[in-house]
GROMACS .gro file of N, CA and C in nm:
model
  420
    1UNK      N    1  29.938  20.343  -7.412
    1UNK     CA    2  29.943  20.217  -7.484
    1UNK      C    3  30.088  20.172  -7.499
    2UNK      N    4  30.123  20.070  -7.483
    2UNK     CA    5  30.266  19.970  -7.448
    2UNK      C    6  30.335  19.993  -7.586
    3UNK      N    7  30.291  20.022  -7.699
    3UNK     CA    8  30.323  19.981  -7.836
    3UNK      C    9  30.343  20.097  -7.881
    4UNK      N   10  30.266  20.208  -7.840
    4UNK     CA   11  30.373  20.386  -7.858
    4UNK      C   12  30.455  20.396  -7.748
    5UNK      N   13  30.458  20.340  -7.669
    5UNK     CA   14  30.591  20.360  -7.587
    5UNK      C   15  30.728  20.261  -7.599
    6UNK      N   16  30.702  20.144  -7.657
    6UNK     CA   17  30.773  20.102  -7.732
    6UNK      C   18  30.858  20.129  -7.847
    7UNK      N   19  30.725  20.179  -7.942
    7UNK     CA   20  30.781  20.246  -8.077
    7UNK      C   21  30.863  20.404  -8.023
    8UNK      N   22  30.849  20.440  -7.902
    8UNK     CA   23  30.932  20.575  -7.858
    8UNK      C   24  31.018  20.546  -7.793
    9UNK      N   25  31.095  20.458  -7.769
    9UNK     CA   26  31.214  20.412  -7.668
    9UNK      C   27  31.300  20.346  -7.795
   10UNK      N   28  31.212  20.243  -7.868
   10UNK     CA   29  31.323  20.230  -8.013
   10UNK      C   30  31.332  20.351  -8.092
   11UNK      N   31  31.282  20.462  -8.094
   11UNK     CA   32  31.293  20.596  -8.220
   11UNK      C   33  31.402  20.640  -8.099
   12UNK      N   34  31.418  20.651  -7.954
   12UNK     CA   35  31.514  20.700  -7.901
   12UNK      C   36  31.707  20.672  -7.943
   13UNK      N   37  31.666  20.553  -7.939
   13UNK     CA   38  31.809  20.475  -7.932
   13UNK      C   39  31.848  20.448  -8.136
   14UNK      N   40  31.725  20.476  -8.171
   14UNK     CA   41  31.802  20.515  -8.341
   14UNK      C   42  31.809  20.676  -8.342
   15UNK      N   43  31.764  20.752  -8.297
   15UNK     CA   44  31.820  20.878  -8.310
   15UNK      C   45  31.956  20.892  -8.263
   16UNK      N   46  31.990  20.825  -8.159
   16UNK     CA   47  32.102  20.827  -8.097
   16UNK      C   48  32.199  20.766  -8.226
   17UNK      N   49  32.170  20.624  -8.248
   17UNK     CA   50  32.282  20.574  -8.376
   17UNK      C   51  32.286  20.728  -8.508
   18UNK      N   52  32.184  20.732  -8.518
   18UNK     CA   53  32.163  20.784  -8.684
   18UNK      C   54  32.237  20.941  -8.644
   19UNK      N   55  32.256  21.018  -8.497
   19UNK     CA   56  32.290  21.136  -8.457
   19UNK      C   57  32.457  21.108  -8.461
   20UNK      N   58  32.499  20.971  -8.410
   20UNK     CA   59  32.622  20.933  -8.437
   20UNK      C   60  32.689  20.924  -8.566
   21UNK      N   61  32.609  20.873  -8.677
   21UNK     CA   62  32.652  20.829  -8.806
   21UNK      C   63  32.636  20.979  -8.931
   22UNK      N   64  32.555  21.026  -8.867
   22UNK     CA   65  32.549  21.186  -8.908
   22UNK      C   66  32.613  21.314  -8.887
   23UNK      N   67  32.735  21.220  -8.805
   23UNK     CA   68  32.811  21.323  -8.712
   23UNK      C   69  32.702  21.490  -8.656
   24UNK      N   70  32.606  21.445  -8.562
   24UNK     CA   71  32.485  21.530  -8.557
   24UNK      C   72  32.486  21.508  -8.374
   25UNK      N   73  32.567  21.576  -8.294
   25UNK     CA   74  32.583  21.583  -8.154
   25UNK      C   75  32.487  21.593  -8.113
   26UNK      N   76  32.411  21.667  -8.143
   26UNK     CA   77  32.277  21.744  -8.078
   26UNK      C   78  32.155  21.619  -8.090
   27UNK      N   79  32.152  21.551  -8.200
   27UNK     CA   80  32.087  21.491  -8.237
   27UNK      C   81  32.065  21.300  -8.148
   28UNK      N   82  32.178  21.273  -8.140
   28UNK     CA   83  32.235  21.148  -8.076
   28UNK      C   84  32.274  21.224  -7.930
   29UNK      N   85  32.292  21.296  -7.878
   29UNK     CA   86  32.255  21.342  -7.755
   29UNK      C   87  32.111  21.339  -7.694
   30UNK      N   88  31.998  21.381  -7.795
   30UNK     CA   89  31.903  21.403  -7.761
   30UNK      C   90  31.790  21.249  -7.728
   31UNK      N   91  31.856  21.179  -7.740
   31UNK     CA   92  31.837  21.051  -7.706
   31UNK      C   93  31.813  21.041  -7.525
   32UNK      N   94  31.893  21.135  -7.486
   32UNK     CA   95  31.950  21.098  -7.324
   32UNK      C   96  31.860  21.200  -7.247
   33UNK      N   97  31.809  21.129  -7.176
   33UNK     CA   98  31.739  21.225  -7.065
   33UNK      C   99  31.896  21.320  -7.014
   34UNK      N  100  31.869  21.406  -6.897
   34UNK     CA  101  31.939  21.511  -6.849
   34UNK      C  102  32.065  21.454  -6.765
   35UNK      N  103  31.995  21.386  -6.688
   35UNK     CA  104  32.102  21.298  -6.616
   35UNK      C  105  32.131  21.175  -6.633
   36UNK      N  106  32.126  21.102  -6.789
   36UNK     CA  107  32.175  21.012  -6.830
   36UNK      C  108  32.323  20.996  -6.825
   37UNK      N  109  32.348  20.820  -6.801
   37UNK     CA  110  32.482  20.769  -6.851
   37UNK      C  111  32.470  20.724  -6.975
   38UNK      N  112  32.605  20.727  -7.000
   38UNK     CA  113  32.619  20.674  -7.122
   38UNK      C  114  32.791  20.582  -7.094
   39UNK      N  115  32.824  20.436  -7.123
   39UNK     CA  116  32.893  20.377  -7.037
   39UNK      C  117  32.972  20.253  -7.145
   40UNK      N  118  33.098  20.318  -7.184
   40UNK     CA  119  33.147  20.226  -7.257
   40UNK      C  120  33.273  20.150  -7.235
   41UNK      N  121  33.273  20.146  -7.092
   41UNK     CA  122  33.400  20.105  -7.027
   41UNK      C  123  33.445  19.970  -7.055
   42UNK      N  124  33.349  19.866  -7.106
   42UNK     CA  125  33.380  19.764  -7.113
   42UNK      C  126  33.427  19.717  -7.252
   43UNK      N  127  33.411  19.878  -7.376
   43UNK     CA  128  33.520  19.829  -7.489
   43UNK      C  129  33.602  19.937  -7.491
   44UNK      N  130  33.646  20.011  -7.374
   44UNK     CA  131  33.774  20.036  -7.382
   44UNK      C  132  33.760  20.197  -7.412
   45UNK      N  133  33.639  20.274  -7.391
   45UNK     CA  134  33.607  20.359  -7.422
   45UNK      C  135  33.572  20.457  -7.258
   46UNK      N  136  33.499  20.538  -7.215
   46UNK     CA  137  33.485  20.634  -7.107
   46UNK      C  138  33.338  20.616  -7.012
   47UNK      N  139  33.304  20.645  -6.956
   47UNK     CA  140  33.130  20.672  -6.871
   47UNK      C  141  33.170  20.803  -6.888
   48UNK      N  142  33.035  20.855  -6.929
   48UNK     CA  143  32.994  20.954  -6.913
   48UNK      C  144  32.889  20.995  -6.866
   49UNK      N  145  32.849  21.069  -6.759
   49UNK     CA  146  32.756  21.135  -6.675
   49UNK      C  147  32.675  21.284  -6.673
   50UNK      N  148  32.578  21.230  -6.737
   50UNK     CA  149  32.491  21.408  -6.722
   50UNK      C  150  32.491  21.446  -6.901
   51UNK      N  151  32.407  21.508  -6.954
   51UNK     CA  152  32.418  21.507  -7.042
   51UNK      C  153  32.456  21.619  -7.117
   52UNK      N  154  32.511  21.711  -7.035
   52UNK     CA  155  32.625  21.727  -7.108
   52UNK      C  156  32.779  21.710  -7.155
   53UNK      N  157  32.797  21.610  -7.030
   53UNK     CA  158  32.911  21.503  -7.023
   53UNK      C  159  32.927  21.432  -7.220
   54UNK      N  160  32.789  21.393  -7.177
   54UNK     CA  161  32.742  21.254  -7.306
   54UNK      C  162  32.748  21.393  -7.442
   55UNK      N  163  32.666  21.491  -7.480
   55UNK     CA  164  32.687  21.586  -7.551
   55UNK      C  165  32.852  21.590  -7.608
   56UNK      N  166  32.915  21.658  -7.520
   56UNK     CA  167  33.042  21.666  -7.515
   56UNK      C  168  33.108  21.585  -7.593
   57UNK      N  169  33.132  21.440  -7.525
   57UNK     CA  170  33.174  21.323  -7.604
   57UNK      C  171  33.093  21.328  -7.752
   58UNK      N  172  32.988  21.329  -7.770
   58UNK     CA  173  32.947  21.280  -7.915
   58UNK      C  174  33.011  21.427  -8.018
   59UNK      N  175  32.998  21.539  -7.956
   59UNK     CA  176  33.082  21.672  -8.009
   59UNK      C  177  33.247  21.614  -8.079
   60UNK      N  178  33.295  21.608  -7.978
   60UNK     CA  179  33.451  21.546  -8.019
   60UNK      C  180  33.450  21.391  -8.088
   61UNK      N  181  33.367  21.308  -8.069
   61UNK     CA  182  33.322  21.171  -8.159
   61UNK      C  183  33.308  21.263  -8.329
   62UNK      N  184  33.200  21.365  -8.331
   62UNK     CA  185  33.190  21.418  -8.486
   62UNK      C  186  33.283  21.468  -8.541
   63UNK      N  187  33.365  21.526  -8.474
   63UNK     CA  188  33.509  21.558  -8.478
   63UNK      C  189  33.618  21.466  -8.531
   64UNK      N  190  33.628  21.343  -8.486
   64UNK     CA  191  33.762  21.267  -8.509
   64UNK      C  192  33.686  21.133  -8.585
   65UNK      N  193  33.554  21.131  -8.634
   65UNK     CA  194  33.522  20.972  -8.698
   65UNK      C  195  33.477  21.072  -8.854
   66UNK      N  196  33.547  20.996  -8.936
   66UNK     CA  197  33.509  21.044  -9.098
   66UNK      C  198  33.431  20.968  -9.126
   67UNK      N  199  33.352  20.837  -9.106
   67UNK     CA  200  33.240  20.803  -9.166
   67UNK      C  201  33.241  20.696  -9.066
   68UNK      N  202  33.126  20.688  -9.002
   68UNK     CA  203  33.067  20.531  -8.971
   68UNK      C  204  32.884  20.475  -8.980
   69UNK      N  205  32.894  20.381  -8.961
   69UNK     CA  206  32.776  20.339  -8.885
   69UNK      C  207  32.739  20.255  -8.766
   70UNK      N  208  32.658  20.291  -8.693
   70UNK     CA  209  32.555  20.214  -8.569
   70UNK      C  210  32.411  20.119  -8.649
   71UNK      N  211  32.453  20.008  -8.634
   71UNK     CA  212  32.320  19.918  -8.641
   71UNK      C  213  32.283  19.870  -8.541
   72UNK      N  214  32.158  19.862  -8.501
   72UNK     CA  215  32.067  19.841  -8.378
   72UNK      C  216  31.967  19.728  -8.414
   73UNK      N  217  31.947  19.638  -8.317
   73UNK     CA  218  31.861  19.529  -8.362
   73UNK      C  219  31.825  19.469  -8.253
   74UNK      N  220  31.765  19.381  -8.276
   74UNK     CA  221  31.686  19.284  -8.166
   74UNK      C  222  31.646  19.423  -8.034
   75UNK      N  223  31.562  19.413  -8.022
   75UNK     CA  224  31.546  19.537  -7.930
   75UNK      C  225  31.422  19.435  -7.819
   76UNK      N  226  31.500  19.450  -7.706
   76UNK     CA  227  31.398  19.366  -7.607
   76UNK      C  228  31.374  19.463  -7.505
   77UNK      N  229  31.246  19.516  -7.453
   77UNK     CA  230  31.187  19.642  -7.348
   77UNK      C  231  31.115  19.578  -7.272
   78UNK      N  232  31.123  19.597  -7.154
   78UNK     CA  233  31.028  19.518  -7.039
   78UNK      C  234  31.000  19.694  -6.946
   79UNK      N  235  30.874  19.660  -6.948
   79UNK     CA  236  30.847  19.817  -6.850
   79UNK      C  237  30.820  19.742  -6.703
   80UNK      N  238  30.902  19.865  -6.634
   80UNK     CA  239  30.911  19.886  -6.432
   80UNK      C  240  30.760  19.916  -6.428
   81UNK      N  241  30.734  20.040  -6.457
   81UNK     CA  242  30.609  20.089  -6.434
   81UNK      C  243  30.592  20.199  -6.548
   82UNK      N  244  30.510  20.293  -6.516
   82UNK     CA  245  30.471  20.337  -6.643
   82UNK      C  246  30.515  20.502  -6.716
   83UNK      N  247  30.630  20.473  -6.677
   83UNK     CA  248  30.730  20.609  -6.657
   83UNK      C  249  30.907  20.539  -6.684
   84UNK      N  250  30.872  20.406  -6.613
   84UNK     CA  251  31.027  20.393  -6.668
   84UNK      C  252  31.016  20.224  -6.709
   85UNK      N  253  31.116  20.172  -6.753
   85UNK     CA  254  31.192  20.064  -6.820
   85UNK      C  255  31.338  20.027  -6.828
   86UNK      N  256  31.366  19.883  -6.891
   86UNK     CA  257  31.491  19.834  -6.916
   86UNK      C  258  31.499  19.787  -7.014
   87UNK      N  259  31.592  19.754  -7.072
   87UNK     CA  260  31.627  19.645  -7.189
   87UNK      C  261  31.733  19.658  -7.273
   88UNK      N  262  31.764  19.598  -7.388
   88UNK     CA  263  31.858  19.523  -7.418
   88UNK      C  264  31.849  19.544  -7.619
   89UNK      N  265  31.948  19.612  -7.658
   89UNK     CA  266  31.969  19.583  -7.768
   89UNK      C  267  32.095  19.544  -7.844
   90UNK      N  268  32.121  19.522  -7.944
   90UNK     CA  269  32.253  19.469  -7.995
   90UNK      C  270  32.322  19.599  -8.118
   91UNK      N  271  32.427  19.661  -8.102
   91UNK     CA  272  32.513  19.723  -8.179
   91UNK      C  273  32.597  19.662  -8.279
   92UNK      N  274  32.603  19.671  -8.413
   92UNK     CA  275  32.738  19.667  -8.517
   92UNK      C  276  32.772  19.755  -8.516
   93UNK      N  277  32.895  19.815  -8.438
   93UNK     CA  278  32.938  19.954  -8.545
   93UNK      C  279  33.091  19.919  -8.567
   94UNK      N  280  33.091  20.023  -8.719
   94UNK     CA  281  33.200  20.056  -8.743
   94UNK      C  282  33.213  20.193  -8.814
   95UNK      N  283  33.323  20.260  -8.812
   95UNK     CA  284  33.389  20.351  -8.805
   95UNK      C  285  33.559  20.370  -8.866
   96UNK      N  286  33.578  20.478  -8.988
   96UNK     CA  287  33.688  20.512  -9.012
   96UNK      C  288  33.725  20.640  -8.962
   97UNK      N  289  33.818  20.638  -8.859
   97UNK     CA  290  33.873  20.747  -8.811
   97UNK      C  291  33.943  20.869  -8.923
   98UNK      N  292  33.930  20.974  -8.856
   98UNK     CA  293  34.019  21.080  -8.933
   98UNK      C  294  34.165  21.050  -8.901
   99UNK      N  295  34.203  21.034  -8.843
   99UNK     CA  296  34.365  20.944  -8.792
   99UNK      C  297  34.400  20.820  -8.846
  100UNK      N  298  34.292  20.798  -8.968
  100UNK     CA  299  34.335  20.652  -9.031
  100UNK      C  300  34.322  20.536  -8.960
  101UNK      N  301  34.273  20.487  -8.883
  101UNK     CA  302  34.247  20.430  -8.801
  101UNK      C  303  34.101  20.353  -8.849
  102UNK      N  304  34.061  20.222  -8.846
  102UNK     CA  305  33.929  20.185  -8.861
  102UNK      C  306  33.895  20.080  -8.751
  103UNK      N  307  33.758  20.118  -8.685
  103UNK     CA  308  33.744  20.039  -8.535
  103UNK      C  309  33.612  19.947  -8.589
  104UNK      N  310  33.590  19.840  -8.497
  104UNK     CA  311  33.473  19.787  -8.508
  104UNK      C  312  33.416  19.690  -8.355
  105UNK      N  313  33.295  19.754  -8.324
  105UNK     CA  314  33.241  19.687  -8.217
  105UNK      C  315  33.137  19.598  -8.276
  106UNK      N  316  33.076  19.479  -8.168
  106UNK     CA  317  32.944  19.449  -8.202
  106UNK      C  318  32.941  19.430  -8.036
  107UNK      N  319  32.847  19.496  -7.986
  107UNK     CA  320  32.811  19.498  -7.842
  107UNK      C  321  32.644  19.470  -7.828
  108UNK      N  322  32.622  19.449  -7.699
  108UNK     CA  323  32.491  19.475  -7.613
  108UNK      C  324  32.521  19.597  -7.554
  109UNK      N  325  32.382  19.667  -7.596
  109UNK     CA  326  32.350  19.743  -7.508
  109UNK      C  327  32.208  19.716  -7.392
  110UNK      N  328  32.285  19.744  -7.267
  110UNK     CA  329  32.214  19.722  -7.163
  110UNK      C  330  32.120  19.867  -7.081
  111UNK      N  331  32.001  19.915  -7.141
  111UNK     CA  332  31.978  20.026  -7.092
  111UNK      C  333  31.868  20.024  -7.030
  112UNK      N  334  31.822  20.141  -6.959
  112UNK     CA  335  31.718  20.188  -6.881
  112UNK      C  336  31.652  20.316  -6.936
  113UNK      N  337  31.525  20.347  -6.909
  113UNK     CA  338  31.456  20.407  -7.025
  113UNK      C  339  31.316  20.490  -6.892
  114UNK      N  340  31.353  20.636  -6.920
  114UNK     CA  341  31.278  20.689  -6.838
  114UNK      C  342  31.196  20.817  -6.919
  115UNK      N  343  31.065  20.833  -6.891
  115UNK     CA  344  30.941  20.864  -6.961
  115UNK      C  345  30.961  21.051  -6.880
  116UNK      N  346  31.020  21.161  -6.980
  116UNK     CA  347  31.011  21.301  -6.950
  116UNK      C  348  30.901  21.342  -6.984
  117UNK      N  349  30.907  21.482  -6.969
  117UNK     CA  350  30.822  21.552  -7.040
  117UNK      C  351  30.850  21.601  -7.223
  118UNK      N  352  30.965  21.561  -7.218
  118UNK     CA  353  31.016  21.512  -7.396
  118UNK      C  354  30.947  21.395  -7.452
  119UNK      N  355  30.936  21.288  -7.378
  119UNK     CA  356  30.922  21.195  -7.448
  119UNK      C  357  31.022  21.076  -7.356
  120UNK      N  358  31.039  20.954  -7.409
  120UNK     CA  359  31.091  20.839  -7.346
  120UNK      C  360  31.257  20.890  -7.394
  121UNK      N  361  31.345  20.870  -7.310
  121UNK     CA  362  31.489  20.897  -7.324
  121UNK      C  363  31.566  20.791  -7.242
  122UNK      N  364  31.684  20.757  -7.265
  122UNK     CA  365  31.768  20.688  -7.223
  122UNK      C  366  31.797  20.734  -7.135
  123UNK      N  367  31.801  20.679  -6.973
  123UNK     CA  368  31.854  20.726  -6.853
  123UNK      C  369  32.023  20.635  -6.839
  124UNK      N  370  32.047  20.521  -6.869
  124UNK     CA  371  32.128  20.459  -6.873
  124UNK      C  372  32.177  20.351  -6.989
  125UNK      N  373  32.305  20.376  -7.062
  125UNK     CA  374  32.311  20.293  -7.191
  125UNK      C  375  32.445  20.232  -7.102
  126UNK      N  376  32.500  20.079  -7.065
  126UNK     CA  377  32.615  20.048  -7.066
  126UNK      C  378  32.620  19.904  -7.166
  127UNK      N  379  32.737  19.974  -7.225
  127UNK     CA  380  32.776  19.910  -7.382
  127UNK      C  381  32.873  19.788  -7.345
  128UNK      N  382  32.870  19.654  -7.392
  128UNK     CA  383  32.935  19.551  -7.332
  128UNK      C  384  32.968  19.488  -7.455
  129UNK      N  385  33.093  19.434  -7.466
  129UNK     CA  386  33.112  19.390  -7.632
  129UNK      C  387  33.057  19.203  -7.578
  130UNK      N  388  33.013  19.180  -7.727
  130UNK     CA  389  32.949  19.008  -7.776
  130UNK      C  390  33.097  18.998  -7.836
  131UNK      N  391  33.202  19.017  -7.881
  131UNK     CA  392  33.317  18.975  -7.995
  131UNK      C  393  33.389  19.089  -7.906
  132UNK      N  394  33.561  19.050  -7.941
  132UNK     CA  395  33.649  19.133  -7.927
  132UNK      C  396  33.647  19.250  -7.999
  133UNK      N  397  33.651  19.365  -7.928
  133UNK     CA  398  33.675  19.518  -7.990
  133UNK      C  399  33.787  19.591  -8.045
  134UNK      N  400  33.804  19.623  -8.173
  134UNK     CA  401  33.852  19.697  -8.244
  134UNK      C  402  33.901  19.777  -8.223
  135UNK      N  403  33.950  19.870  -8.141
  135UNK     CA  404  33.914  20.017  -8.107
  135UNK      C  405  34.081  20.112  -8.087
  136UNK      N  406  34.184  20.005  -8.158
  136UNK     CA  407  34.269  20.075  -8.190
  136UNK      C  408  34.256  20.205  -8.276
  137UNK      N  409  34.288  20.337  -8.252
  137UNK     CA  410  34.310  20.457  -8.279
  137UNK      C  411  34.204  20.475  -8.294
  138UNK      N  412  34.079  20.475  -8.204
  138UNK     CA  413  33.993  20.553  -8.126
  138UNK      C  414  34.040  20.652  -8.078
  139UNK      N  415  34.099  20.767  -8.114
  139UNK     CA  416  34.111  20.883  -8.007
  139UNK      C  417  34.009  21.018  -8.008
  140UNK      N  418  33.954  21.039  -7.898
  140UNK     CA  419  33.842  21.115  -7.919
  140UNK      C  420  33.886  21.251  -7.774
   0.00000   0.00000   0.00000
């Protein structure tokens, strides 16, 4: 049914925020299928490939951010077939660095969404800013 696989592709991509804002690696990793990207080149940030690439990064992200949040909204899913998908949601985040530093994005996310034996996971997230990005003393 279209509407639990829906409701499991949006519980994906808030585990991912809420694993971020919880400084919880494991958790906002587990969002990503195995050989997911994760792709933030366009605010100034890295691609990352494979998931333990993406792991990795959110490890050292819990590390150097003392408090933020990810808000997720408008969430638009169009299914390929019945195993995978695309679509489109919108990010606020912000973030106070441990380096004193405070960043703020509001992006699209542009992703692809493939059906494991876990459950629906993000095969591809690339993050594109709507507003100019913040992201002085980002160091991760």
């Amino acid at each position: 049914m279209r509407a639990d696989d829906i409701h499991d592709i949006v519980r994906a991509t808030n585990l991912y925020a809420r694993g971020l804002d919880l400084a919880d690696p494991d958790e906002a990793a587990s969002a990503f299928a195995s050989d997911g990207v994760w792709d933030a080149t366009a605010v100034g940030l890295e691609r990352y490939e494979g998931y333990d690439a993406i792991h990795a990064f959110f490890v050292a992200d819990a590390a150097a951010v003392e408090r933020g949040a990810h808000i997720l909204t408008n969430h638009i899913i169009d299914f390929d077939d019945d195993d995978h998908a695309h679509g489109t949601n919108y990010v606020f985040a912000e973030a106070e660095m441990k380096n004193g530093a405070a960043i703020k994005a509001i992006a699209l996310n542009r992703d692809k969404y493939v059906r494991t034996s876990d459950g629906w996971k993000i095969s591809e997230r690339v993050i594109s800013p709507m507003t100019t990005p913040q992201m002085d003393g980002f160091e991760v």
